[in-house]
Short mmCIF file of C-alpha atoms and ligand atoms in Angstrom, two decimals:
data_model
loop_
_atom_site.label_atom_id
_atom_site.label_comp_id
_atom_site.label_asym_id
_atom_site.label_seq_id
_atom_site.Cartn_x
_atom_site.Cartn_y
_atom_site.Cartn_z
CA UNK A 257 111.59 163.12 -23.61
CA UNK A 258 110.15 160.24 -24.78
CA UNK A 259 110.84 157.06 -22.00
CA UNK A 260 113.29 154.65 -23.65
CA UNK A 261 112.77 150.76 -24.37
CA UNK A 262 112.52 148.26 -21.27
CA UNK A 263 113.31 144.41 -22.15
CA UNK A 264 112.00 142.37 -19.35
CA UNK A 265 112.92 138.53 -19.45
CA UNK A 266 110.36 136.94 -16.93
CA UNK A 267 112.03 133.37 -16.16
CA UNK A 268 110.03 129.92 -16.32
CA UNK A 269 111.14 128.51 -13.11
CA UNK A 270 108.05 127.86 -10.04
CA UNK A 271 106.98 130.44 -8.12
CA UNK A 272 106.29 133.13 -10.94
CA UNK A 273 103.74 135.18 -10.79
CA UNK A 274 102.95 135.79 -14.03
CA UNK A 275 99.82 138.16 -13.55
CA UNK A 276 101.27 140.05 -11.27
CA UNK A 277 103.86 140.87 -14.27
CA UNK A 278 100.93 140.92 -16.66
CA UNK A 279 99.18 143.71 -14.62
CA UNK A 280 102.86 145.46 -13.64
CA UNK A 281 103.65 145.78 -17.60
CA UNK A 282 99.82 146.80 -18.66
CA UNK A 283 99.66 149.73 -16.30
CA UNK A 284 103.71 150.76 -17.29
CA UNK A 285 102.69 150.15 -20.87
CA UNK A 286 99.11 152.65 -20.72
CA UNK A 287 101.65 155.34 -18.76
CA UNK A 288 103.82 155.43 -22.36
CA UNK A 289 106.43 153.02 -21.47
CA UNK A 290 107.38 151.14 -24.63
CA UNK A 291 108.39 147.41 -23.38
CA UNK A 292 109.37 144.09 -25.06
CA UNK A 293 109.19 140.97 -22.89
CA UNK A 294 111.07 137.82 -23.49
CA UNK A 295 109.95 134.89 -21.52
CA UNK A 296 110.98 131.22 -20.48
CA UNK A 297 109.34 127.70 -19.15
CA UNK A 298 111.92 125.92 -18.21
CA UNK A 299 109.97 124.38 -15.15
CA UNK A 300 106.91 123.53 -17.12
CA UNK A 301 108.68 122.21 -20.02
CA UNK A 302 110.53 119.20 -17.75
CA UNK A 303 106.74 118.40 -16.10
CA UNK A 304 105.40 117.89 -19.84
CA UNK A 305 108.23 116.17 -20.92
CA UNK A 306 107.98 113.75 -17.94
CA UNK A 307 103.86 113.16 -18.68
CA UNK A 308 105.28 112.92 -22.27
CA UNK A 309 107.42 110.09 -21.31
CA UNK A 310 110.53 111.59 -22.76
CA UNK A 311 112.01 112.82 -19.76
CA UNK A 312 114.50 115.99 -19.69
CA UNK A 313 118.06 115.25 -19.99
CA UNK A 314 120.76 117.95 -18.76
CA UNK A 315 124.00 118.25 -20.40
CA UNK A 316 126.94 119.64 -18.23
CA UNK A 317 129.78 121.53 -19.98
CA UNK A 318 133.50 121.95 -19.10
CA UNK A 319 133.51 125.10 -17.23
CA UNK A 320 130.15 124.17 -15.36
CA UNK A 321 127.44 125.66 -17.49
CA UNK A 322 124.82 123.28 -18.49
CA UNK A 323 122.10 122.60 -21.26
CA UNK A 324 119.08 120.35 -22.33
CA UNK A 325 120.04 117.99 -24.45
CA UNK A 326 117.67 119.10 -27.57
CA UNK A 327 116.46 115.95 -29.73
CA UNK A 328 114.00 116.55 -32.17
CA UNK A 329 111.24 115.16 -29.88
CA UNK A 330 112.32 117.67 -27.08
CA UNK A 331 112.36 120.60 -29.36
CA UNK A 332 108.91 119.73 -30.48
CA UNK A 333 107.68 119.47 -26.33
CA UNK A 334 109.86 122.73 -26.11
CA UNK A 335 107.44 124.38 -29.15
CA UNK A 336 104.60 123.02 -27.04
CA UNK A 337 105.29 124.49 -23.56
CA UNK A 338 107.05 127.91 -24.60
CA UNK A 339 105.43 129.08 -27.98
CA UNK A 340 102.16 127.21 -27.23
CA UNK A 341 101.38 127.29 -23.40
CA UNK A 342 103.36 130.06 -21.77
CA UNK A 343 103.34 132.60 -24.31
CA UNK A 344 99.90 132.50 -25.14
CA UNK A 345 98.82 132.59 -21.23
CA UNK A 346 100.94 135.42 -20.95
CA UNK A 347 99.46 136.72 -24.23
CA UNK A 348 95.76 136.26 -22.71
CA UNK A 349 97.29 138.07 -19.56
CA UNK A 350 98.30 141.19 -21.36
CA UNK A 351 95.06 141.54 -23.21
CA UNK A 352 92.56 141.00 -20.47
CA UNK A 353 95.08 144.45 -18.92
CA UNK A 354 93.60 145.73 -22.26
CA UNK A 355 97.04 145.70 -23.87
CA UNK A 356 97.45 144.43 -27.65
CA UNK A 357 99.98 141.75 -26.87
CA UNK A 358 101.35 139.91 -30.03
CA UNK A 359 103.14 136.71 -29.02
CA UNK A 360 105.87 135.43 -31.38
CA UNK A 361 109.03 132.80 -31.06
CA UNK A 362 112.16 133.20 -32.41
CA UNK A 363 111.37 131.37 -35.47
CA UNK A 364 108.12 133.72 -36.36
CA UNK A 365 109.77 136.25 -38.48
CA UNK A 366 113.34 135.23 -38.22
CA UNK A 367 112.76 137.49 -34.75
CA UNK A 368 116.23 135.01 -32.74
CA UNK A 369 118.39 133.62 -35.51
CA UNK A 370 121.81 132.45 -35.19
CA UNK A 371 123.90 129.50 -35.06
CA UNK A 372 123.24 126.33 -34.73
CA UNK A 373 126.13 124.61 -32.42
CA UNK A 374 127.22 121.45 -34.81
CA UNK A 375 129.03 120.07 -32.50
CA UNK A 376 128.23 120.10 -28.56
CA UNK A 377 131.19 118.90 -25.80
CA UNK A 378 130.02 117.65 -22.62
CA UNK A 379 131.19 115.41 -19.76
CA UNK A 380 129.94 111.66 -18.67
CA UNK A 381 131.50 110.82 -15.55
CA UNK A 382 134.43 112.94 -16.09
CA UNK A 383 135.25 112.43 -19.89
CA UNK A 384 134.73 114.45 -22.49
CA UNK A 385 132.06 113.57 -25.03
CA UNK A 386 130.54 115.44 -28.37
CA UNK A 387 126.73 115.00 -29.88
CA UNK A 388 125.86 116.22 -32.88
CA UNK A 389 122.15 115.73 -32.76
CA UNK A 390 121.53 118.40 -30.42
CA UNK A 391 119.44 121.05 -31.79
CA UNK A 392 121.04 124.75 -30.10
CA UNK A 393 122.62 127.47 -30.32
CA UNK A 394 122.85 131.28 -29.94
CA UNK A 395 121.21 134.06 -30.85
CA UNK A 396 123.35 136.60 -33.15
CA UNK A 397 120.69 138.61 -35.28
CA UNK A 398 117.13 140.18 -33.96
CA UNK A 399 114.97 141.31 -36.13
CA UNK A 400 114.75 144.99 -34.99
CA UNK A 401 112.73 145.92 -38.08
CA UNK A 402 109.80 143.84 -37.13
CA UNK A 403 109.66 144.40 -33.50
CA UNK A 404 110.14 148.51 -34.25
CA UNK A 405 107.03 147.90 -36.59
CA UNK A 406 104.72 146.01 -33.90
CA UNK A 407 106.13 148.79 -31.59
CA UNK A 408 105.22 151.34 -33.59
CA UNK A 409 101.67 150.13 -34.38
CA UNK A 410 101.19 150.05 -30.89
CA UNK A 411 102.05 145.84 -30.06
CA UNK A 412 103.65 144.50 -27.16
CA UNK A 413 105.60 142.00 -28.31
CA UNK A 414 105.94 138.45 -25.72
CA UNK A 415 108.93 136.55 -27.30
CA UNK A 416 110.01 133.14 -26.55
CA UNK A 417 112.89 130.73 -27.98
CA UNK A 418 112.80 128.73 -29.78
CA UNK A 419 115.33 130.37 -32.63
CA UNK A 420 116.12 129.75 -36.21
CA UNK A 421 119.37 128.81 -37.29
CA UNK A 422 120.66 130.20 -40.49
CA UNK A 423 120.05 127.14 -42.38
CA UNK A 424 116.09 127.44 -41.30
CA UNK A 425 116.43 125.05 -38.54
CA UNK A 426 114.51 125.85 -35.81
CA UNK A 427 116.83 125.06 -32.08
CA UNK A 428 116.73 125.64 -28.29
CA UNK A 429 118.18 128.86 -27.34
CA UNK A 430 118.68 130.30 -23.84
CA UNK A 431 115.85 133.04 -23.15
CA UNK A 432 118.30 135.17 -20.85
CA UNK A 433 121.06 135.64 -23.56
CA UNK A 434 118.27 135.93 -26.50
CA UNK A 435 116.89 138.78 -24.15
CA UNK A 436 120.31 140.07 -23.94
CA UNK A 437 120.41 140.71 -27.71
CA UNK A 438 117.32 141.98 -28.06
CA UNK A 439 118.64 145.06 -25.62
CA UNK A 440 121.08 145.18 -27.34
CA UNK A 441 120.47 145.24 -30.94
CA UNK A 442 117.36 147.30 -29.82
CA UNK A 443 119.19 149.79 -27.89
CA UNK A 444 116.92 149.47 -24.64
CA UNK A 445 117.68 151.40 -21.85
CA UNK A 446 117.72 147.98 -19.44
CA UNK A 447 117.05 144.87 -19.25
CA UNK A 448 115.15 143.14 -16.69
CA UNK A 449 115.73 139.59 -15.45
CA UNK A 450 113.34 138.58 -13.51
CA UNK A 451 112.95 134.97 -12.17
CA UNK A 452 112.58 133.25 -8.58
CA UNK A 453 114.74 135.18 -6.43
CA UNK A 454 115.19 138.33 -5.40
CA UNK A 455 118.73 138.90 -7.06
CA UNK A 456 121.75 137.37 -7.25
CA UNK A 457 122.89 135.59 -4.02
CA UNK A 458 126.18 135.57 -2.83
CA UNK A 459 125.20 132.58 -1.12
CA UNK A 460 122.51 130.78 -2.43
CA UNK A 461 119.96 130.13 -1.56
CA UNK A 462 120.23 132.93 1.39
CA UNK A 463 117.96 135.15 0.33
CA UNK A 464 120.07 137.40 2.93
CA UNK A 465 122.82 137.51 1.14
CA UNK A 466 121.85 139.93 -2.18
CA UNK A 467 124.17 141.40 -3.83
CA UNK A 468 122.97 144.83 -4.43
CA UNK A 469 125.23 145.95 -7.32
CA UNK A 470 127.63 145.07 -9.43
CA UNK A 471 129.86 147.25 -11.58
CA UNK A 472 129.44 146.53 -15.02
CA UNK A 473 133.73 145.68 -15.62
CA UNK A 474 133.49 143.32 -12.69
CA UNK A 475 130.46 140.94 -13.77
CA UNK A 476 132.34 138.36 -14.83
CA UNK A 477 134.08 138.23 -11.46
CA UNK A 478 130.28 137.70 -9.81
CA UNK A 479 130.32 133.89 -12.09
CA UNK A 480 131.98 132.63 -9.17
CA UNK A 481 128.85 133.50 -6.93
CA UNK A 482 126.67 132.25 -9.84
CA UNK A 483 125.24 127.92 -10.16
CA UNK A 484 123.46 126.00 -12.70
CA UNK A 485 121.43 128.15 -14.35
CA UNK A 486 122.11 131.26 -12.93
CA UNK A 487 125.38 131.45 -14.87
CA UNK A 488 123.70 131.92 -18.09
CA UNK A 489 122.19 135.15 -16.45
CA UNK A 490 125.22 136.64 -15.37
CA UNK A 491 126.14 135.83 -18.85
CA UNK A 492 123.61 138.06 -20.60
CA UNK A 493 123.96 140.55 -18.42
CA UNK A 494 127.67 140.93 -19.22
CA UNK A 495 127.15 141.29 -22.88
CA UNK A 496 124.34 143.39 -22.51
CA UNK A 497 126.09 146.19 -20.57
CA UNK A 498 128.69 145.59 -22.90
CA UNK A 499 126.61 146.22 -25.97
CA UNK A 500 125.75 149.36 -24.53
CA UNK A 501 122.43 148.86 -22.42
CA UNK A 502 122.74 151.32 -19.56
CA UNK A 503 121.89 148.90 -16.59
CA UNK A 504 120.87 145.18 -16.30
CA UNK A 505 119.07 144.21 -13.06
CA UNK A 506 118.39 140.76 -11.42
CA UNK A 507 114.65 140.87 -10.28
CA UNK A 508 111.64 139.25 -8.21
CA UNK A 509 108.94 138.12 -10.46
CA UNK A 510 107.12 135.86 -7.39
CA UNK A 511 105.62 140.06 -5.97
CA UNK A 512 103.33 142.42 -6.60
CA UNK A 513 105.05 145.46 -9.58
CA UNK A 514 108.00 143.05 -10.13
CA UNK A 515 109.13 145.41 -13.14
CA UNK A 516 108.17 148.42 -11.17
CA UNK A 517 110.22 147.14 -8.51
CA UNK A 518 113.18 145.93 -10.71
CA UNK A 519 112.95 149.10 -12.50
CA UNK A 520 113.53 151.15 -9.11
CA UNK A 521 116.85 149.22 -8.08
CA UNK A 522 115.31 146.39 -6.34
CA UNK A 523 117.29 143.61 -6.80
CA UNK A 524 121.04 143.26 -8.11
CA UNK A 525 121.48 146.04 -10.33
CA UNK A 526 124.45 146.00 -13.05
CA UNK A 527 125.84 149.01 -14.27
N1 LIG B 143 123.86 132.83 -6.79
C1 LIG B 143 122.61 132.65 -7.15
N2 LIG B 143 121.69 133.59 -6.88
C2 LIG B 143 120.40 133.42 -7.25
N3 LIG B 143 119.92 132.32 -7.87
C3 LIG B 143 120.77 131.35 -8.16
C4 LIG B 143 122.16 131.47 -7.82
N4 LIG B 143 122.78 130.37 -8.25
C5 LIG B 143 121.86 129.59 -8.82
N5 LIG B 143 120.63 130.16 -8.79
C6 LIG B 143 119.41 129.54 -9.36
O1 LIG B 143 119.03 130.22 -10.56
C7 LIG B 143 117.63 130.04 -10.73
C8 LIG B 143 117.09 131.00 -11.74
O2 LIG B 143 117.50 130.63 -13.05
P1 LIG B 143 116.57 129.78 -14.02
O3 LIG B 143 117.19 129.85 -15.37
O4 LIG B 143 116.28 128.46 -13.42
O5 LIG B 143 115.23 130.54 -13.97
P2 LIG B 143 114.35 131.25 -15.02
O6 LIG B 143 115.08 132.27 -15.75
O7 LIG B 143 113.23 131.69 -14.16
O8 LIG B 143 113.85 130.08 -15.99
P3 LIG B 143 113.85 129.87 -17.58
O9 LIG B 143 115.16 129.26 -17.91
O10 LIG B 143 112.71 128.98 -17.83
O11 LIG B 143 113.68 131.20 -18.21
C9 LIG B 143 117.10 130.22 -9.34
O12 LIG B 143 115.87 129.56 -9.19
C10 LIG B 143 118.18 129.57 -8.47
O13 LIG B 143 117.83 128.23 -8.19
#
């Protein structure tokens, strides 16, 4: 039986080793593992964006989760850092494995489209505000035709936000939830999120305290454990079980075989 469809997210916080996941996905990919990987830059993106002189600027939601605020100028330092810088290292990491790596963003192809969030509430200093210049939203549709046809040919496909609205607008997306649907609407057999840490933490940042697994109808409970960013993981991995992908599991990508590993339970596994 033919292995089925891995989608690894590799996160863009510090600490990544990204040829370590380079050399991890070559040697799974030569053994007849079919993979997609989804990436992010999160960390990079704010460094350039300081040098830049347009510094990043969070947005905080009611019910805690939190955003960039995406002007124009930001999406355009976004393009730079995540369709420009990290996915073509990562690219140039997969080929020199000897793997035919085709990097593409969301907007390439129509490959993340969904809406664009008009309107976007947030809080400043406790009251509730809207902007409607902010240039986001959520993936809905994947183009499974044209990653099954790089798949097919023999690609690896590296995909990175940003996506395209439906109007043809291209807007910040979050990488974990785009990975998500690309599971899903795929029909992968997991999804891999691999980042900084070695899991989930009950208490973060003791690395002591991983949570080994979580059953797939109590993930949403596990938000409570979840900060900042680490909510929007939890997130994907809830609809991805959902949709049907067998297991999602909360990996190490700062060590050696970090899909290997994640692959093998390492980590917090959902199921
Ligand atoms: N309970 C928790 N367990 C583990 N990490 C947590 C927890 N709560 C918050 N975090 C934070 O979540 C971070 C990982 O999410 P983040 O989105 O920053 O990384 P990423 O996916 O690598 O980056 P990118 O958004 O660029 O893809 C960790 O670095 C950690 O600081």
């Amino acid at each position: 039986m033919e292995d089925g469809l891995i989608v690894v997210k590799v996160g863009g916080s510090e600490g990544i080793d990204y040829a370590a996941v380079a050399r991890d996905a070559a040697a799974l990919w030569k053994q007849g593992r079919r993979l997609i990987l989804v990436h992010g830059g999160s960390a990079e993106t704010n460094r350039i964006a300081e040098a830049l002189g347009h510094p990043p600027v969070f947005l905080e939601h009611p019910g805690g989760l939190t955003s960039r605020l995406t002007d124009r100028k930001t999406l355009e330092i976004f393009e730079m850092v995540y369709a420009g810088k990290m996915n073509k290292l990562i690219v140039e990491l997969l080929q020199r494995e000897g793997v035919n790596a085709v990097g593409l963003s969301g907007l390439d192809g129509r490959v993340f489209e969904g809406r664009r969030k008009k309107a976007v509430k947030y809080l400043e200093n406790g009251k509730l505000k809207v902007r409607r210049d902010n240039l986001t939203g959520s993936v809905e549709k994947v183009n499974t035709g044209l990653l099954n046809l790089l798949l097919g040919a023999g690609y690896l496909p590296v995909l990175t936000p940003p996506a395209i609205s439906y109007e043809g607008e291209a807007m910040n997306t979050d990488g974990d939830t785009a990975a998500a649907q690309v599971a899903v609407q795929m029909k992968a057999e997991a999804l891999l999120l691999l980042s900084n840490v070695p899991g989930l933490l009950a208490n973060f940042p003791d690395e002591s305290s991983l949570i080994a697994e979580i059953p797939a109808d109590r993930v949403e409970d596990s938000m409570a454990f979840a900060q900042g960013r680490m909510k929007k993981k939890v997130l994907g991995a809830a609809d991805a079980v959902k949709g049907g992908v067998g297991r999602v599991v909360f990996g190490d990508a700062r060590v050696e075989a970090p899909i290997t590993r994640a692959l093998a339970g390492v980590g917090t596994v959902v199921r």
